[in-house]
Coordinates of C-alpha atoms and ligand atoms in Angstrom, one line a residue:
M26 CA 0.2 -0.2 -0.2
A27 CA 2.7 2.3 0.5
D28 CA 3.2 3.0 -3.1
L29 CA 0.0 3.6 -3.6
A30 CA -0.3 6.0 -1.0
S31 CA 3.2 8.3 -2.3
R32 CA 1.1 8.2 -5.6
I33 CA -1.8 9.4 -3.6
S34 CA 1.1 12.2 -2.7
K35 CA 2.4 13.2 -5.8
P36 CA 0.2 15.4 -8.1
A37 CA -1.9 13.7 -9.7
D38 CA -3.2 12.9 -13.5
A39 CA -6.2 14.0 -13.7
P40 CA -8.2 16.9 -11.5
A41 CA -9.6 15.4 -7.9
D42 CA -13.4 16.0 -9.8
A43 CA -11.9 13.5 -12.9
P44 CA -15.2 11.7 -13.2
V45 CA -14.7 8.4 -12.6
D46 CA -17.0 6.2 -14.4
D47 CA -16.7 4.8 -18.2
A48 CA -16.5 7.5 -21.5
A49 CA -18.8 6.2 -22.2
A50 CA -21.6 5.8 -20.3
P51 CA -23.8 8.8 -21.0
S52 CA -24.4 11.5 -18.3
D53 CA -28.3 10.2 -17.0
A54 CA -27.1 6.3 -16.7
P55 CA -28.1 5.2 -13.1
A56 CA -24.6 4.4 -10.8
D57 CA -24.9 1.5 -10.2
D58 CA -27.4 -1.7 -10.0
A59 CA -26.8 -1.4 -6.3
A60 CA -27.5 1.9 -6.1
T61 CA -31.2 1.8 -6.8
P62 CA -31.6 -1.7 -5.9
A63 CA -35.1 -1.1 -4.8
A64 CA -35.6 -1.2 -8.3
A65 CA -33.3 -2.6 -10.3
P66 CA -33.6 -6.4 -9.6
D67 CA -37.3 -6.5 -9.6
Q68 CA -37.1 -4.6 -13.8
G69 CA -36.7 -5.4 -17.0
N70 CA -37.6 -3.9 -19.2
G71 CA -34.5 -4.6 -21.3
T72 CA -33.2 -4.9 -24.2
E73 CA -32.1 -7.7 -26.3
K74 CA -28.7 -9.1 -25.0
P75 CA -26.8 -11.9 -27.2
I76 CA -25.8 -14.6 -24.7
D77 CA -22.2 -16.2 -25.7
D78 CA -20.9 -19.6 -25.0
G79 CA -17.7 -18.1 -23.8
A80 CA -15.0 -21.5 -23.7
N81 CA -12.1 -21.2 -24.9
S82 CA -11.5 -18.0 -25.3
G83 CA -8.4 -15.6 -25.3
G84 CA -6.3 -17.4 -23.3
L85 CA -9.9 -18.0 -20.7
V86 CA -8.9 -22.3 -20.4
E87 CA -9.2 -23.8 -16.8
P88 CA -6.0 -24.1 -15.0
T89 CA -5.4 -27.3 -14.1
Y90 CA -2.5 -26.6 -11.3
D91 CA -2.1 -28.0 -8.6
V92 CA -4.3 -27.6 -5.7
E93 CA -2.4 -25.0 -2.4
V94 CA -3.9 -26.0 0.4
K95 CA -6.8 -27.8 1.3
L96 CA -10.1 -26.8 2.9
S97 CA -9.8 -30.3 5.9
D98 CA -6.2 -28.4 6.8
L99 CA -8.3 -25.2 6.6
Q100 CA -10.9 -26.2 8.1
A101 CA -8.5 -27.3 11.4
D102 CA -6.9 -23.5 11.3
I103 CA -7.8 -22.0 14.8
E104 CA -7.3 -19.1 12.2
S105 CA -10.0 -19.5 10.3
P106 CA -13.0 -18.7 9.9
L107 CA -13.6 -21.8 8.4
Y108 CA -12.7 -23.3 11.8
S109 CA -14.8 -25.3 14.0
V110 CA -14.2 -28.1 16.3
S111 CA -17.6 -29.5 15.8
S112 CA -19.8 -31.5 13.6
F113 CA -22.9 -30.7 11.9
E114 CA -24.8 -33.9 14.1
E115 CA -23.5 -31.7 17.2
L116 CA -25.6 -29.5 15.6
G117 CA -28.9 -31.9 16.6
L118 CA -30.6 -31.4 12.9
P119 CA -33.5 -33.9 11.3
K120 CA -31.8 -36.8 10.3
P121 CA -33.1 -36.2 6.6
I122 CA -31.0 -32.9 6.4
N123 CA -27.7 -34.3 8.0
D124 CA -28.7 -36.2 4.6
G125 CA -28.4 -33.9 2.3
L126 CA -25.7 -32.1 4.3
L127 CA -23.5 -35.2 3.8
A128 CA -24.6 -35.6 -0.4
M129 CA -23.1 -32.6 -0.6
N130 CA -20.8 -33.1 1.6
F131 CA -19.7 -30.4 3.4
K132 CA -18.0 -32.6 6.2
K133 CA -17.3 -29.8 9.4
P134 CA -19.5 -26.3 9.6
S135 CA -17.3 -23.1 9.9
K136 CA -17.1 -20.6 12.3
I137 CA -20.2 -19.2 12.0
Q138 CA -22.2 -22.5 11.1
E139 CA -21.3 -23.2 14.7
R140 CA -21.4 -19.8 16.8
A141 CA -24.9 -19.1 14.8
L142 CA -26.9 -22.7 14.7
P143 CA -27.3 -23.5 17.9
L144 CA -28.5 -20.0 18.3
M145 CA -30.6 -19.9 16.1
I146 CA -32.6 -23.2 16.3
S147 CA -33.3 -22.8 19.6
N148 CA -36.3 -22.4 21.7
P149 CA -38.2 -20.4 22.2
P150 CA -36.8 -18.5 18.7
T151 CA -34.6 -15.6 18.8
N152 CA -33.9 -12.9 16.3
M153 CA -29.8 -13.2 15.2
I154 CA -28.1 -10.6 12.9
A155 CA -25.2 -12.3 12.0
Q156 CA -21.6 -11.0 10.3
S157 CA -19.5 -13.5 8.7
Q158 CA -16.3 -13.0 6.2
S159 CA -17.6 -13.5 1.9
G160 CA -18.0 -17.2 1.2
T161 CA -17.7 -18.8 5.1
G162 CA -21.4 -20.7 4.5
K163 CA -23.8 -17.7 6.0
T164 CA -26.4 -19.4 3.6
A165 CA -26.5 -22.3 5.0
A166 CA -26.2 -21.5 8.1
F167 CA -29.9 -19.6 8.1
V168 CA -30.6 -22.7 5.7
L169 CA -30.9 -25.4 8.0
T170 CA -32.0 -22.3 10.5
V171 CA -35.1 -22.5 8.3
L172 CA -35.3 -26.3 7.4
S173 CA -35.0 -27.4 11.0
R174 CA -38.5 -24.8 12.2
V175 CA -41.1 -26.7 8.8
D176 CA -43.6 -28.3 9.3
F177 CA -43.4 -30.5 5.7
S178 CA -46.6 -31.9 7.2
Q179 CA -47.7 -29.5 5.9
P180 CA -45.9 -28.8 1.9
T181 CA -47.5 -25.5 0.4
Q182 CA -48.1 -22.9 3.1
P183 CA -45.8 -21.0 3.9
Q184 CA -43.9 -20.7 7.3
A185 CA -40.4 -19.7 6.0
L186 CA -40.0 -16.2 3.4
L187 CA -36.2 -15.1 2.9
L188 CA -35.5 -11.9 1.6
A189 CA -32.1 -10.3 -0.5
P190 CA -31.4 -8.3 -2.7
S191 CA -31.4 -9.3 -6.2
R192 CA -33.4 -12.0 -8.3
E193 CA -30.0 -14.2 -9.4
L194 CA -29.9 -14.5 -4.8
A195 CA -32.8 -15.1 -4.2
R196 CA -32.4 -17.9 -7.5
Q197 CA -29.3 -19.3 -6.3
I198 CA -30.8 -19.1 -1.9
Q199 CA -33.5 -21.2 -3.4
G200 CA -31.2 -23.8 -5.1
V201 CA -29.3 -23.9 -2.0
I202 CA -32.2 -24.6 0.0
Q203 CA -33.9 -27.3 -2.9
T204 CA -29.9 -29.1 -2.5
V205 CA -29.9 -29.7 1.4
G206 CA -33.3 -30.0 2.1
Q207 CA -32.8 -33.5 -1.2
F208 CA -34.9 -35.7 2.2
C209 CA -36.9 -33.2 4.0
E210 CA -39.8 -34.8 2.1
S211 CA -42.1 -32.6 -0.1
L212 CA -40.1 -29.6 1.4
I213 CA -41.0 -27.1 -1.7
V214 CA -39.5 -24.2 -1.9
E215 CA -40.7 -20.6 -4.2
A216 CA -38.5 -17.9 -5.7
A217 CA -40.9 -14.4 -5.6
I218 CA -39.0 -13.2 -8.1
P219 CA -41.3 -11.2 -11.6
G220 CA -42.2 -14.1 -13.2
S221 CA -42.1 -16.5 -10.9
I222 CA -45.5 -16.9 -9.2
S223 CA -48.2 -17.3 -11.1
R224 CA -51.4 -16.1 -10.5
E225 CA -54.0 -18.3 -10.6
T226 CA -52.5 -20.6 -8.1
G227 CA -50.9 -17.9 -5.8
V228 CA -47.8 -18.9 -3.2
K229 CA -48.3 -23.1 -2.8
G230 CA -44.5 -23.5 -0.7
S231 CA -43.5 -24.4 2.4
V232 CA -39.8 -22.2 2.2
V233 CA -40.5 -18.8 -0.2
V234 CA -36.8 -16.5 -1.4
G235 CA -37.9 -13.7 -3.0
T236 CA -36.6 -9.8 -4.0
P237 CA -39.5 -7.4 -1.6
G238 CA -40.7 -5.6 -4.6
T239 CA -42.5 -8.7 -5.4
V240 CA -43.4 -9.9 -2.3
M241 CA -45.0 -7.3 -1.1
D242 CA -47.3 -7.6 -4.1
L243 CA -48.3 -11.5 -3.4
V244 CA -48.9 -10.3 -0.2
R245 CA -51.0 -7.3 -1.1
R246 CA -53.5 -9.1 -4.0
R247 CA -54.1 -11.6 -1.4
Q248 CA -51.3 -14.6 -3.2
F249 CA -49.3 -15.3 -0.2
D250 CA -50.2 -16.2 2.3
V251 CA -48.4 -15.7 5.0
S252 CA -49.9 -15.7 8.7
Q253 CA -48.3 -18.6 9.5
L254 CA -44.6 -17.7 8.5
K255 CA -42.6 -18.4 11.4
V256 CA -39.2 -16.9 10.1
L257 CA -38.3 -14.0 8.5
V258 CA -34.3 -14.3 7.2
I259 CA -32.2 -11.1 5.1
D260 CA -29.8 -11.9 3.3
E261 CA -26.8 -8.9 3.1
A262 CA -29.0 -7.0 5.3
D263 CA -26.9 -4.3 5.4
N264 CA -28.1 -3.2 2.1
M265 CA -31.3 -4.6 2.6
L266 CA -32.3 -2.0 5.0
D267 CA -29.9 0.5 4.4
Q268 CA -32.7 3.4 4.3
Q269 CA -30.7 4.8 0.6
G270 CA -32.0 0.9 -0.6
M271 CA -34.1 -1.6 0.1
G272 CA -35.5 0.2 4.5
D273 CA -38.0 1.3 3.5
Q274 CA -39.6 -1.9 1.4
C275 CA -38.4 -4.4 4.5
I276 CA -39.9 -2.2 6.9
R277 CA -43.0 -3.1 5.4
V278 CA -43.1 -6.7 4.4
K279 CA -42.2 -6.7 8.2
G280 CA -45.2 -5.5 9.3
M281 CA -47.3 -8.0 7.1
L282 CA -45.7 -10.2 9.1
P283 CA -47.0 -12.1 12.9
K284 CA -45.1 -10.8 15.1
T285 CA -43.9 -13.5 16.6
I286 CA -41.9 -14.5 13.5
Q287 CA -38.0 -15.2 14.0
I288 CA -35.4 -12.3 12.6
L289 CA -32.5 -13.2 10.7
L290 CA -29.9 -11.1 9.3
F291 CA -27.0 -11.5 7.4
S292 CA -24.1 -9.9 5.9
A293 CA -20.4 -10.0 5.8
T294 CA -20.6 -6.2 6.6
F295 CA -22.7 -3.9 9.1
P296 CA -21.9 -0.5 9.4
D297 CA -22.1 1.0 12.3
K298 CA -25.0 3.7 10.7
V299 CA -26.9 0.5 9.5
M300 CA -26.6 -1.3 13.2
N301 CA -28.8 0.8 14.4
Y302 CA -31.0 -0.2 11.9
A303 CA -31.1 -3.8 12.4
R304 CA -30.9 -3.8 16.1
K305 CA -34.5 -2.4 15.8
Y306 CA -35.4 -4.5 13.4
A307 CA -34.6 -7.4 14.9
P308 CA -35.1 -6.6 18.2
N309 CA -33.1 -8.1 21.7
A310 CA -31.3 -10.1 18.5
N311 CA -28.0 -11.7 19.8
E312 CA -25.0 -10.7 18.2
I313 CA -22.9 -12.3 15.9
K314 CA -20.3 -9.4 14.2
L315 CA -16.6 -9.1 13.2
R316 CA -14.6 -5.4 13.7
H317 CA -13.8 -3.8 9.8
Q318 CA -10.1 -5.3 10.2
E319 CA -11.2 -9.2 10.1
L320 CA -13.2 -8.8 7.5
T321 CA -10.9 -9.5 4.2
V322 CA -10.5 -12.7 3.1
K323 CA -6.7 -13.9 3.5
G324 CA -6.9 -16.0 -0.1
I325 CA -7.6 -13.8 -2.7
S326 CA -5.2 -11.8 -2.7
Q327 CA -5.8 -8.0 -3.3
M328 CA -3.8 -5.6 -6.1
Y329 CA -4.2 -2.6 -8.4
M330 CA -3.0 -1.5 -11.1
D331 CA -1.6 2.2 -12.1
C332 CA -3.0 2.4 -15.6
P333 CA -1.9 5.9 -17.0
D334 CA -5.6 8.6 -17.7
E335 CA -8.7 6.4 -18.6
S336 CA -8.7 5.9 -21.7
K337 CA -5.3 3.3 -21.8
K338 CA -8.2 1.4 -18.8
Y339 CA -9.8 -0.6 -21.4
D340 CA -5.9 -1.4 -23.3
I341 CA -4.8 -2.7 -20.1
L342 CA -7.8 -4.6 -18.8
C343 CA -7.7 -6.5 -22.9
K344 CA -4.1 -7.6 -22.6
L345 CA -4.7 -8.9 -19.4
Y346 CA -6.8 -11.1 -20.7
G347 CA -5.2 -11.7 -23.9
L348 CA -2.1 -12.7 -22.0
M349 CA -3.4 -15.2 -19.2
T350 CA -4.6 -17.9 -18.0
I351 CA -7.3 -17.1 -16.4
G352 CA -10.4 -19.8 -15.0
S353 CA -13.5 -17.7 -14.6
S354 CA -13.8 -13.7 -13.9
V355 CA -16.0 -10.7 -13.4
I356 CA -16.1 -7.4 -14.5
F357 CA -17.4 -4.5 -12.4
V358 CA -18.1 -1.5 -13.9
R359 CA -20.2 1.9 -13.0
T360 CA -22.8 2.0 -15.6
R361 CA -25.1 0.2 -17.5
E362 CA -23.4 1.5 -20.3
S363 CA -20.3 0.0 -19.9
A364 CA -20.9 -2.6 -18.7
N365 CA -22.3 -3.0 -22.4
E366 CA -20.0 -0.5 -24.5
I367 CA -16.3 -2.9 -22.5
M368 CA -18.4 -6.4 -23.4
R369 CA -19.0 -4.6 -26.8
R370 CA -15.4 -4.0 -27.7
M371 CA -13.8 -7.1 -26.2
E372 CA -16.2 -9.7 -28.6
A373 CA -15.5 -7.3 -31.2
D374 CA -11.5 -7.8 -30.4
G375 CA -12.6 -11.1 -30.3
H376 CA -12.7 -12.6 -26.0
K377 CA -16.1 -13.7 -25.6
V378 CA -17.5 -12.3 -22.8
S379 CA -21.7 -11.5 -21.1
A380 CA -22.4 -8.8 -19.2
L381 CA -25.4 -8.4 -16.8
H382 CA -26.8 -6.2 -15.9
G383 CA -30.6 -4.9 -14.7
A384 CA -31.3 -3.9 -17.5
Y385 CA -32.4 -7.0 -18.9
E386 CA -35.3 -8.7 -18.6
G387 CA -35.4 -11.4 -15.8
Q388 CA -34.9 -13.7 -17.8
N389 CA -32.4 -13.7 -19.8
R390 CA -30.6 -12.8 -17.3
D391 CA -30.9 -16.4 -15.1
A392 CA -30.0 -17.9 -18.8
L393 CA -26.2 -15.7 -18.1
L394 CA -25.4 -16.1 -15.0
D395 CA -26.9 -20.1 -15.6
D396 CA -24.4 -19.2 -18.7
F397 CA -21.4 -18.3 -16.1
R398 CA -22.0 -20.4 -13.8
S399 CA -21.4 -23.9 -15.5
G400 CA -18.1 -22.9 -17.2
R401 CA -20.1 -22.0 -20.8
S402 CA -18.8 -18.1 -20.9
K403 CA -16.0 -18.0 -18.8
V404 CA -15.6 -13.2 -18.3
L405 CA -19.0 -11.8 -16.7
I406 CA -19.0 -7.6 -16.7
T407 CA -21.3 -6.8 -15.0
T408 CA -22.5 -3.9 -11.8
N409 CA -22.6 -3.9 -8.8
V410 CA -26.4 -5.9 -9.1
L411 CA -23.6 -9.2 -8.5
A412 CA -22.0 -7.5 -5.9
R413 CA -24.0 -9.2 -3.5
G414 CA -23.7 -13.5 -2.0
I415 CA -23.1 -14.4 -6.1
D416 CA -21.2 -18.1 -5.4
V417 CA -19.3 -19.3 -7.9
S418 CA -16.8 -21.3 -7.4
S419 CA -14.6 -21.5 -9.9
V420 CA -14.5 -17.0 -10.6
S421 CA -10.3 -17.1 -9.6
M422 CA -10.6 -12.9 -10.6
V423 CA -11.9 -10.4 -9.7
I424 CA -12.6 -6.9 -11.4
N425 CA -12.9 -3.4 -9.8
Y426 CA -12.4 -1.6 -13.6
D427 CA -14.3 0.7 -11.6
I428 CA -13.5 1.1 -7.7
P429 CA -16.8 1.3 -6.1
M430 CA -18.2 4.6 -4.6
K431 CA -21.4 6.4 -2.9
G432 CA -23.2 8.8 -1.6
F433 CA -23.2 12.7 -4.4
G434 CA -21.8 12.6 -7.2
D435 CA -20.5 9.6 -6.4
K436 CA -17.7 11.8 -3.3
E437 CA -17.2 8.4 -1.4
P438 CA -15.3 5.4 -2.0
D439 CA -17.9 2.4 -1.7
M440 CA -16.1 0.4 1.3
E441 CA -19.3 -2.4 2.2
T442 CA -19.4 -3.0 -1.7
Y443 CA -15.6 -3.0 -2.6
L444 CA -15.5 -6.1 0.1
H445 CA -18.6 -7.7 -1.7
R446 CA -17.4 -7.5 -5.2
I447 CA -14.2 -8.7 -4.3
G448 CA -15.3 -11.5 -2.7
R449 CA -17.3 -13.2 -6.0
T450 CA -13.7 -15.0 -5.7
G451 CA -11.4 -16.9 -2.9
R452 CA -14.7 -19.1 -1.6
F453 CA -14.7 -21.1 1.5
G454 CA -11.1 -21.5 1.0
R455 CA -10.2 -21.4 -2.5
V456 CA -8.3 -18.0 -3.5
G457 CA -8.6 -15.7 -6.0
V458 CA -6.9 -12.5 -7.6
S459 CA -8.5 -8.4 -7.7
I460 CA -7.7 -6.0 -9.4
S461 CA -8.2 -2.6 -8.9
F462 CA -8.1 0.0 -11.6
V463 CA -7.2 3.3 -10.6
Y464 CA -5.7 6.1 -13.0
D465 CA -6.7 9.7 -11.1
R466 CA -6.0 10.6 -8.3
K467 CA -9.8 10.3 -7.2
S468 CA -9.7 7.2 -7.6
F469 CA -6.1 6.6 -6.2
E470 CA -7.7 8.0 -3.2
A471 CA -10.7 6.0 -2.9
L472 CA -9.4 2.3 -3.2
S473 CA -6.0 3.9 -1.1
K474 CA -9.2 4.8 2.3
I475 CA -10.3 2.0 0.9
A476 CA -5.9 -0.4 2.2
E477 CA -6.4 2.1 5.5
F478 CA -9.6 1.2 6.6
Y479 CA -9.9 -3.0 6.5
G480 CA -5.2 -2.5 6.6
I481 CA -5.2 -3.9 3.6
D482 CA -1.2 -3.9 2.1
L483 CA -1.8 -4.2 -2.2
V484 CA 0.9 -5.0 -4.5
Q485 CA 1.0 -2.7 -7.1
L486 CA 0.9 -4.2 -10.4
D487 CA 2.4 -2.1 -13.2
P488 CA 0.6 -2.6 -17.0
N489 CA 4.6 -1.9 -18.4
D490 CA 5.3 -5.1 -16.5
W491 CA 3.6 -7.4 -17.9
D492 CA 6.1 -10.0 -17.2
L493 CA 6.0 -9.6 -13.9
T494 CA 2.2 -8.1 -14.2
E495 CA 1.1 -12.2 -15.0
T496 CA 3.9 -13.4 -12.8
K497 CA 2.3 -11.9 -9.7
V498 CA -0.8 -12.9 -11.3
Q499 CA -0.1 -16.4 -12.3
E500 CA 1.5 -16.9 -8.7
V501 CA -1.9 -16.9 -7.5
I502 CA -4.8 -18.4 -9.3
K503 CA -2.4 -21.2 -10.2
S504 CA -3.5 -23.0 -7.2
S505 CA -6.5 -22.0 -7.7
R506 CA -8.7 -24.7 -8.6
A507 CA -11.0 -26.4 -5.9
A508 CA -9.0 -28.9 -4.0
P509 CA -10.2 -33.0 -4.1
D510 CA -11.1 -32.6 -1.4
Y511 CA -13.8 -29.1 -1.2
A512 CA -17.4 -29.2 -1.1
P513 CA -19.2 -29.6 -4.8
N514 CA -20.8 -26.8 -5.2
A515 CA -24.5 -26.7 -3.9
L516 CA -24.9 -25.7 -7.2
G517 CA -23.1 -27.2 -9.0
N518 CA -20.2 -25.3 -9.4
Ligands
LIG135 N1 -19.7 -26.4 6.3 C1 -19.4 -26.4 4.9 N2 -18.2 -26.9 3.8 C2 -17.9 -27.8 2.9 N3 -18.1 -25.7 2.1 C3 -19.4 -25.3 2.5 C4 -20.3 -25.4 3.5 N4 -20.7 -24.1 4.1 C5 -20.9 -23.7 2.5 N5 -19.7 -24.1 1.9 C6 -19.9 -23.5 0.6 O1 -19.0 -22.7 0.9 C7 -19.4 -21.1 -0.2 C8 -20.4 -20.0 0.1 O2 -20.5 -20.3 1.1 P1 -21.6 -18.9 0.9 O3 -22.0 -18.8 -0.7 O4 -23.1 -19.0 2.0 O5 -20.8 -17.6 1.2 P2 -21.8 -16.4 1.7 O6 -20.9 -16.4 3.7 O7 -23.2 -16.5 2.1 O8 -21.0 -16.1 1.2 P3 -21.3 -14.1 0.9 O9 -20.7 -13.3 2.0 O10 -20.5 -13.4 -0.6 O11 -22.3 -14.5 0.7 C9 -20.4 -22.2 -1.2 O12 -19.9 -22.5 -2.5 C10 -21.5 -23.4 0.0 O13 -21.9 -24.6 -0.8

């Protein structure tokens, strides 16, 4: 980080108020999808989008190197968030649920699972606010709790509601519940996302995962009987409860639910100001909190690319992909227009890439993400709509093409979004690289503040020395393939 800091103190090549967004983006473009989360995930009047197969392009071939660190070693390391002393059996979960975990090859709980589960599944039900680093198994922690509370003799009576900020995350959670619950007889899990619930039947599942706007609509139209709900989970709760985001919607949803409902709030980040809302939203909750210095994931090597100016960012991006053997990767940009523009240019340059953002219609988005999960496409260009929660274990690199910013006029670095974005790699003990592009004083200062806040030592990459850049990146991602004893991803990644 010393390099970065000293670079900032030198006269910068661009004025402090230089625009951060891609030059191609029109000025009225939304800052990103997550800045308007109430609308973005639920909206869907998208333009047409080519779906590519993405495989074997521009050096993007799945690497086949040995793995350096095994999951069993990490789960035995007391410092690791994956560490635990107990087994799932000791947690006393019903047998069909344990059978599901066995089928998924989950051998031991992670730290958050070990600590949170006994508190969440005990009676009388108690609220929970739980924080744990990205990719450490928060989903299974709340999914196990939900399944432990469902009465399977009433398969069409909604008993648990889970809310997520995007349709992609809602679908992913639905998939995890179905996989963990594969031996729970007559489990029906429905997704309450735009276009998924038939108007004739309404919601007919014991577990419902949705986005808040759609859930509210369904309840108002009397297509979702919430009277018997026992548990409410809010994933990415800091984002969901934020008054700039979906806070109002989540409050309104809660107002429609039984007063005695157990509330579970999960996220990798809980900034102080949101924590106050969280405590009101989930009163008398047990809390599992981390300090912000503890939030970074060790397996993610965080780097930055010192670009001479904004116009060179694109060439540097292409060079990076042209030179290296990278598994799957995600490129985060500020606006939908930048995503489209970079996709257009990379395709014209012979790379196979996909762009996914809130302007696309729902089913198109689903198909794009499914292609990425399955490895049919290897490079995903996206906005903050996919910054949170998405779990694709093969992602070995995340690019912050634009540093995430927030506030009026994008004044401040968005600490939380940075952490969530880079957390799309390095899942559950795997390793990965994040590369943040900086090019002017504003982007340098923003990244510098992020690094200081989390206590990160960023590794500098020099766009004029590609041999060294390649060595530094490959050193990390050569070991990014799943170890033989890694659990297969719940969704088959
Ligand atoms: N006990 C376990 N053993 C093995 N693998 C696990 C275990 N728990 C979870 N996993 C796997 O770890 C990966 C990451 O888990 P998950 O998506 O729940 O992370 P998360 O903490 O919710 O991350 P984020 O903050 O990014 O949402 C998933 O692929 C999941 O299948």
